[in-house]
Amino acid sequence: MNPRPILKLSQFLNSGNKLFQRDISTARQSYGAEGGRNFGRVFADYAIFKGKAALSVAPVLPSFSKMDSGYTKVDRRGVIMLTFRPAIGERKYDSEKKQLFALSVTEVGSFISLGPGDSCEFFHDPLMQSRDAGQVRKTLSIKPHTDGYFISLTVANNILKTNERLTVPVSTAEFAVMRAAFSYALPHIMGWAHSTNQVLDDNVSRDSLKVHTQAAASEWDR
Amino acid sequence: MNPRPILKLSQFLNSGNKLFQRDISTARQSYGAEGGRNFGRVFADYAIFKGKAALSVAPVLPSFSKMDSGYTKVDRRGVIMLTFRPAIGERKYDSEKKQLFALSVTEVGSFISLGPGDSCEFFHDPLMQSRDAGQVRKTLSIKPHTDGYFISLTVANNILKTNERLTVPVSTAEFAVMRAAFSYALPHIMGWAHSTNQVLDDNVSRDSLKVHTQAAASEWDR
Amino acid sequence: MNPRPILKLSQFLNSGNKLFQRDISTARQSYGAEGGRNFGRVFADYAIFKGKAALSVAPVLPSFSKMDSGYTKVDRRGVIMLTFRPAIGERKYDSEKKQLFALSVTEVGSFISLGPGDSCEFFHDPLMQSRDAGQVRKTLSIKPHTDGYFISLTVANNILKTNERLTVPVSTAEFAVMRAAFSYALPHIMGWAHSTNQVLDDNVSRDSLKVHTQAAASEWDR
Amino acid sequence: MNPRPILKLSQFLNSGNKLFQRDISTARQSYGAEGGRNFGRVFADYAIFKGKAALSVAPVLPSFSKMDSGYTKVDRRGVIMLTFRPAIGERKYDSEKKQLFALSVTEVGSFISLGPGDSCEFFHDPLMQSRDAGQVRKTLSIKPHTDGYFISLTVANNILKTNERLTVPVSTAEFAVMRAAFSYALPHIMGWAHSTNQVLDDNVSRDSLKVHTQAAASEWDR
């Protein structure tokens, strides 16, 4: 009767964070952080389980493409993916009804610079590029409470005539983890971590010397 | 008469931090930070020696497991391990009576967001999963003093009828080191450092492009 | 009639940040961040498109040279390169009229320590070393507004009798991204990221032990 | 008549930071930051040249040693080495009269947590372990001025009957660079960067799982 993936917190507590295992195996490619030095893609969600919903967050790295010149460029910036799952019983969360919100680089900038008592809201239109633009509206709101923030995702769908709202109260400590983790992830989802972590060999070294001289020259020449 | 491992600070001062060497060789696997690029596990405790007790702190990395798909996931999050040792003479600390407290990711979030004058307390029940739940209670408390914080660990054991309390006064400078080091370690014990430090090769690159497109699609499709 | 490279924001929105592709292929070496672990140079500009101009920022790594001893040293420190492009129509930016400003390590220090409401100004004379010193004057100014900062570049050229000013209003969130990204990049453009990310092998290990002892000795010997 | 190494700022301005080249070749091993991914030791001082003296700062990595078990441990923690050189003419600095001060991990903690208007002082006795303890006293003081801090090193030598004082006024921007660079370097000089940057392979992965379980067990078992 209920073949959909249900997540039980008790399972989670008994066996590490295997909670998402089933979920990952069906939806893995949708939000998993890619990468990891020499051992393929690594999944490392930070998850918060509360009474009415669970929130898990994870970085999604940028994608790169190789140019004809042999250089690499960021093709699409990464995001921090927020996944909300509604509770459907004590410590059980419904992955079929999960809702996603992908924080862009600039939205992450907003998030990490929130002062105590500040709030913010982000709006996404998933159908922006299509003829149904404006029919679905996602709103992520972050509002302060006495110990931390409420993080809510509202999805208003005019086509399906649905309006869902999932709210997770996040404690000050949990928010501090997110802020630190998002700050850490920011240069990675921008691609700066890739552009600055250079392996020098004699060739590159000589080359970069030359290039840099040109770079400086560019400013001076104008 | 006294075969137990005694640590002398004078030894420490004369020979680097070899102080823990004996201790490490008996208890190494219990709290050592695993890893290090190409040279096996690396032990790098930050230790504070005070009149009544010593406190040393070190990161413990998450454990990972490989999924059938070939991807890797965090199996158990890492911690920051705090080790307290009581003084048993001038600049000697007793490793046999050491007490451990493993700060979780969220507790580290609390720690690094402590403002001046703030205090906090964490409770662990080491027997939580057993029928003796509630019999042993560990309390870590962090309380401000004029120059820094008192960090205390209390272990109340109803079974052994013992109640131990170890307190280390931590200066503002030492606390700043911990805060900076814990902030640095946080994305590592969460597993985010592993999921973001990706070696790209042409394959992964093409692949991640595809995956990312799906990730974005996931948000938009709902 | 208009063969010069024009950048259209709509293109950007439709196809990731390919916007700079043409520009990159003509001017690549002038401001691209060099490096990336094992996949050649990586371009990862953070770009902000506003009504009158666009601003993109990217790190330029230091150049290194090998000494006769076999050691490596920083030959020229890196910079954060700021590139301004004037708008020439709705969401189109003119790369031919772009102006560059290379923030030095110390100027980056100013930038990341700006408090709310603070402002700062930097002056560069691109012809400083020549007999035309003083003829061209570049001024970068950062001034607060209600939600963020105005970042302006003025180039006064006495030789060409020109005076150009490009201003980009940067939101608080965008400024937070820059601050975080510049802070991340700082140890990389200084060369400290290279000097601290050491691969240890048994040799280096023994060697560094020796060296370090000498280092300490140096302080003590005086 | 004057064979001692004199550093001229003009040389520095004309040719990158080659200023220290001669100095490095005579004193290289005393304060150079060791390491760099695959290209030997890398020298990357951050130097500030002022009217009466120059100050350069650089990280010195910890030394490690291999234990019989095959594991690696920090043998001696790293430092941030401060080098002062007195001016001996316009933009010339005397390397023969340089004075060193090695900031320990905890002193770096003090440094990076200095608030605006705060000051601090550190005392080192280079002969502490010898029978001449107390004969030489080094004092590093950091005191606020209107735009930044004065950083002074005083070396009082009772044996040579000398008392030298070198002071460098450091601007707010330069201090921000130091604070950011020292914060970055801190986990490296502690050895935490080495203990957290682990290359996982299947073996280590399985092993770390086991180890971690024991780590957790250690806390719970008491």
PDB file of C-alpha atoms in Angstrom, chain C residues 29-176:
ATOM      1  CA  GLN C  29      45.864  35.626 -20.892  1.00  0.00           C
ATOM      2  CA  SER C  30      45.234  39.059 -19.507  1.00  0.00           C
ATOM      3  CA  TYR C  31      43.171  38.216 -16.493  1.00  0.00           C
ATOM      4  CA  GLY C  32      42.499  34.510 -16.291  1.00  0.00           C
ATOM      5  CA  ALA C  33      43.175  32.767 -13.031  1.00  0.00           C
ATOM      6  CA  GLU C  34      45.875  30.258 -13.717  1.00  0.00           C
ATOM      7  CA  GLY C  35      45.932  26.788 -12.332  1.00  0.00           C
ATOM      8  CA  GLY C  36      43.628  24.039 -11.236  1.00  0.00           C
ATOM      9  CA  ARG C  37      44.807  20.783  -9.905  1.00  0.00           C
ATOM     10  CA  ASN C  38      45.274  18.573 -12.885  1.00  0.00           C
ATOM     11  CA  PHE C  39      43.377  20.196 -15.655  1.00  0.00           C
ATOM     12  CA  GLY C  40      45.285  23.251 -16.783  1.00  0.00           C
ATOM     13  CA  ARG C  41      44.200  26.807 -16.236  1.00  0.00           C
ATOM     14  CA  VAL C  42      40.671  27.346 -14.913  1.00  0.00           C
ATOM     15  CA  PHE C  43      38.542  30.427 -15.551  1.00  0.00           C
ATOM     16  CA  ALA C  44      36.044  31.133 -12.830  1.00  0.00           C
ATOM     17  CA  ASP C  45      35.066  34.803 -12.816  1.00  0.00           C
ATOM     18  CA  TYR C  46      32.413  36.047 -10.430  1.00  0.00           C
ATOM     19  CA  ALA C  47      30.462  38.545 -12.533  1.00  0.00           C
ATOM     20  CA  ILE C  48      27.857  41.150 -11.611  1.00  0.00           C
ATOM     21  CA  PHE C  49      25.708  42.673 -14.365  1.00  0.00           C
ATOM     22  CA  LYS C  50      24.081  46.009 -13.667  1.00  0.00           C
ATOM     23  CA  GLY C  51      22.422  48.741 -15.716  1.00  0.00           C
ATOM     24  CA  LYS C  52      25.442  50.823 -16.671  1.00  0.00           C
ATOM     25  CA  ALA C  53      28.325  48.400 -16.344  1.00  0.00           C
ATOM     26  CA  ALA C  54      29.374  44.876 -15.448  1.00  0.00           C
ATOM     27  CA  LEU C  55      32.071  43.939 -12.960  1.00  0.00           C
ATOM     28  CA  SER C  56      33.836  40.609 -12.922  1.00  0.00           C
ATOM     29  CA  VAL C  57      36.464  39.515 -10.425  1.00  0.00           C
ATOM     30  CA  ALA C  58      38.940  36.654 -10.472  1.00  0.00           C
ATOM     31  CA  PRO C  59      42.126  35.681  -8.670  1.00  0.00           C
ATOM     32  CA  VAL C  60      45.458  35.735 -10.496  1.00  0.00           C
ATOM     33  CA  LEU C  61      47.949  33.432  -8.814  1.00  0.00           C
ATOM     34  CA  PRO C  62      51.509  34.497  -8.014  1.00  0.00           C
ATOM     35  CA  SER C  63      54.293  33.508 -10.313  1.00  0.00           C
ATOM     36  CA  PHE C  64      57.098  31.407  -8.927  1.00  0.00           C
ATOM     37  CA  SER C  65      60.639  30.837  -9.987  1.00  0.00           C
ATOM     38  CA  LYS C  66      63.059  28.124  -9.137  1.00  0.00           C
ATOM     39  CA  MET C  67      66.252  29.135  -7.389  1.00  0.00           C
ATOM     40  CA  ASP C  68      69.601  27.503  -8.076  1.00  0.00           C
ATOM     41  CA  SER C  69      69.242  25.774  -4.739  1.00  0.00           C
ATOM     42  CA  GLY C  70      66.232  23.892  -6.048  1.00  0.00           C
ATOM     43  CA  TYR C  71      63.863  25.821  -3.827  1.00  0.00           C
ATOM     44  CA  THR C  72      60.997  27.851  -5.207  1.00  0.00           C
ATOM     45  CA  LYS C  73      60.127  31.421  -4.375  1.00  0.00           C
ATOM     46  CA  VAL C  74      57.342  33.835  -5.185  1.00  0.00           C
ATOM     47  CA  ASP C  75      58.555  35.977  -8.039  1.00  0.00           C
ATOM     48  CA  ARG C  76      55.586  38.263  -8.188  1.00  0.00           C
ATOM     49  CA  ARG C  77      52.616  38.200  -5.882  1.00  0.00           C
ATOM     50  CA  GLY C  78      49.198  37.455  -7.288  1.00  0.00           C
ATOM     51  CA  VAL C  79      46.319  39.912  -7.443  1.00  0.00           C
ATOM     52  CA  ILE C  80      42.539  39.982  -7.571  1.00  0.00           C
ATOM     53  CA  MET C  81      41.761  41.319 -11.030  1.00  0.00           C
ATOM     54  CA  LEU C  82      38.676  43.532 -11.352  1.00  0.00           C
ATOM     55  CA  THR C  83      37.328  43.967 -14.873  1.00  0.00           C
ATOM     56  CA  PHE C  84      34.741  46.637 -15.655  1.00  0.00           C
ATOM     57  CA  ARG C  85      32.781  46.673 -18.918  1.00  0.00           C
ATOM     58  CA  PRO C  86      30.403  49.504 -19.876  1.00  0.00           C
ATOM     59  CA  ALA C  87      26.843  48.669 -20.942  1.00  0.00           C
ATOM     60  CA  ILE C  88      26.075  49.470 -24.584  1.00  0.00           C
ATOM     61  CA  GLY C  89      22.432  48.562 -24.735  1.00  0.00           C
ATOM     62  CA  GLU C  90      20.105  46.454 -22.695  1.00  0.00           C
ATOM     63  CA  ARG C  91      22.147  43.723 -21.071  1.00  0.00           C
ATOM     64  CA  LYS C  92      25.011  44.127 -23.524  1.00  0.00           C
ATOM     65  CA  TYR C  93      28.499  44.982 -22.343  1.00  0.00           C
ATOM     66  CA  ASP C  94      31.435  46.208 -24.392  1.00  0.00           C
ATOM     67  CA  SER C  95      34.615  44.200 -23.892  1.00  0.00           C
ATOM     68  CA  GLU C  96      36.661  46.535 -26.073  1.00  0.00           C
ATOM     69  CA  LYS C  97      36.155  49.318 -23.578  1.00  0.00           C
ATOM     70  CA  LYS C  98      36.888  47.197 -20.567  1.00  0.00           C
ATOM     71  CA  GLN C  99      39.042  48.640 -17.817  1.00  0.00           C
ATOM     72  CA  LEU C 100      41.149  46.578 -15.420  1.00  0.00           C
ATOM     73  CA  PHE C 101      42.229  47.194 -11.852  1.00  0.00           C
ATOM     74  CA  ALA C 102      44.512  44.709 -10.100  1.00  0.00           C
ATOM     75  CA  LEU C 103      44.010  44.668  -6.323  1.00  0.00           C
ATOM     76  CA  SER C 104      47.289  43.967  -4.544  1.00  0.00           C
ATOM     77  CA  VAL C 105      47.536  41.762  -1.467  1.00  0.00           C
ATOM     78  CA  THR C 106      47.389  44.774   0.855  1.00  0.00           C
ATOM     79  CA  GLU C 107      44.482  46.340  -1.044  1.00  0.00           C
ATOM     80  CA  VAL C 108      42.625  43.048  -0.668  1.00  0.00           C
ATOM     81  CA  GLY C 109      43.329  43.394   3.070  1.00  0.00           C
ATOM     82  CA  SER C 110      41.588  46.790   2.981  1.00  0.00           C
ATOM     83  CA  PHE C 111      38.686  45.402   1.009  1.00  0.00           C
ATOM     84  CA  ILE C 112      37.922  42.462   3.302  1.00  0.00           C
ATOM     85  CA  SER C 113      38.198  44.559   6.467  1.00  0.00           C
ATOM     86  CA  LEU C 114      35.707  47.234   5.324  1.00  0.00           C
ATOM     87  CA  GLY C 115      33.067  47.654   8.010  1.00  0.00           C
ATOM     88  CA  PRO C 116      29.451  48.605   7.274  1.00  0.00           C
ATOM     89  CA  GLY C 117      29.413  52.262   6.223  1.00  0.00           C
ATOM     90  CA  ASP C 118      33.182  52.356   5.579  1.00  0.00           C
ATOM     91  CA  SER C 119      34.613  53.521   2.289  1.00  0.00           C
ATOM     92  CA  CYS C 120      38.051  53.325   0.715  1.00  0.00           C
ATOM     93  CA  GLU C 121      39.988  54.438  -2.341  1.00  0.00           C
ATOM     94  CA  PHE C 122      43.001  53.007  -4.157  1.00  0.00           C
ATOM     95  CA  PHE C 123      45.208  54.839  -6.656  1.00  0.00           C
ATOM     96  CA  HIS C 124      47.291  53.198  -9.363  1.00  0.00           C
ATOM     97  CA  ASP C 125      49.620  54.869 -11.815  1.00  0.00           C
ATOM     98  CA  PRO C 126      50.100  52.387 -14.650  1.00  0.00           C
ATOM     99  CA  LEU C 127      53.007  54.408 -16.041  1.00  0.00           C
ATOM    100  CA  MET C 128      54.751  54.819 -12.686  1.00  0.00           C
ATOM    101  CA  GLN C 129      58.022  53.288 -13.870  1.00  0.00           C
ATOM    102  CA  SER C 130      58.175  55.299 -17.112  1.00  0.00           C
ATOM    103  CA  ARG C 131      58.869  58.920 -18.067  1.00  0.00           C
ATOM    104  CA  ASP C 132      55.096  59.379 -18.404  1.00  0.00           C
ATOM    105  CA  ALA C 133      54.579  58.794 -14.698  1.00  0.00           C
ATOM    106  CA  GLY C 134      51.578  60.743 -13.480  1.00  0.00           C
ATOM    107  CA  GLN C 135      49.925  61.022 -16.893  1.00  0.00           C
ATOM    108  CA  VAL C 136      47.428  58.237 -16.283  1.00  0.00           C
ATOM    109  CA  ARG C 137      45.676  57.860 -12.981  1.00  0.00           C
ATOM    110  CA  LYS C 138      43.365  55.026 -12.024  1.00  0.00           C
ATOM    111  CA  THR C 139      41.160  55.378  -8.968  1.00  0.00           C
ATOM    112  CA  LEU C 140      39.075  52.594  -7.519  1.00  0.00           C
ATOM    113  CA  SER C 141      36.576  53.779  -4.948  1.00  0.00           C
ATOM    114  CA  ILE C 142      34.265  51.754  -2.753  1.00  0.00           C
ATOM    115  CA  LYS C 143      31.454  53.707  -1.105  1.00  0.00           C
ATOM    116  CA  PRO C 144      28.532  52.464   0.962  1.00  0.00           C
ATOM    117  CA  HIS C 145      24.903  52.826  -0.118  1.00  0.00           C
ATOM    118  CA  THR C 146      21.726  51.622   1.578  1.00  0.00           C
ATOM    119  CA  ASP C 147      22.080  48.010   0.420  1.00  0.00           C
ATOM    120  CA  GLY C 148      25.763  47.434  -0.236  1.00  0.00           C
ATOM    121  CA  TYR C 149      28.456  49.479  -1.962  1.00  0.00           C
ATOM    122  CA  PHE C 150      29.145  51.435  -5.126  1.00  0.00           C
ATOM    123  CA  ILE C 151      32.371  50.239  -6.724  1.00  0.00           C
ATOM    124  CA  SER C 152      33.706  52.792  -9.229  1.00  0.00           C
ATOM    125  CA  LEU C 153      36.745  52.853 -11.447  1.00  0.00           C
ATOM    126  CA  THR C 154      37.901  56.210 -12.815  1.00  0.00           C
ATOM    127  CA  VAL C 155      40.647  56.344 -15.430  1.00  0.00           C
ATOM    128  CA  ALA C 156      42.004  59.825 -16.102  1.00  0.00           C
ATOM    129  CA  ASN C 157      44.374  59.825 -19.058  1.00  0.00           C
ATOM    130  CA  ASN C 158      46.167  63.144 -19.658  1.00  0.00           C
ATOM    131  CA  ILE C 159      47.839  61.870 -22.802  1.00  0.00           C
ATOM    132  CA  LEU C 160      44.628  60.830 -24.558  1.00  0.00           C
ATOM    133  CA  LYS C 161      42.661  63.594 -22.814  1.00  0.00           C
ATOM    134  CA  THR C 162      40.103  61.026 -21.670  1.00  0.00           C
ATOM    135  CA  ASN C 163      38.350  60.548 -18.381  1.00  0.00           C
ATOM    136  CA  GLU C 164      36.231  57.445 -17.986  1.00  0.00           C
ATOM    137  CA  ARG C 165      34.191  56.405 -14.997  1.00  0.00           C
ATOM    138  CA  LEU C 166      32.465  53.060 -14.595  1.00  0.00           C
ATOM    139  CA  THR C 167      30.276  52.409 -11.554  1.00  0.00           C
ATOM    140  CA  VAL C 168      28.655  49.167 -10.457  1.00  0.00           C
ATOM    141  CA  PRO C 169      26.249  49.086  -7.509  1.00  0.00           C
ATOM    142  CA  VAL C 170      27.045  45.927  -5.549  1.00  0.00           C
ATOM    143  CA  SER C 171      24.413  44.505  -3.195  1.00  0.00           C
ATOM    144  CA  THR C 172      25.197  43.411   0.354  1.00  0.00           C
ATOM    145  CA  ALA C 173      24.901  39.777  -0.729  1.00  0.00           C
ATOM    146  CA  GLU C 174      27.209  40.259  -3.711  1.00  0.00           C
ATOM    147  CA  PHE C 175      29.684  42.092  -1.503  1.00  0.00           C
ATOM    148  CA  ALA C 176      29.533  39.212   0.992  1.00  0.00           C
TER     149      ALA C 176
END
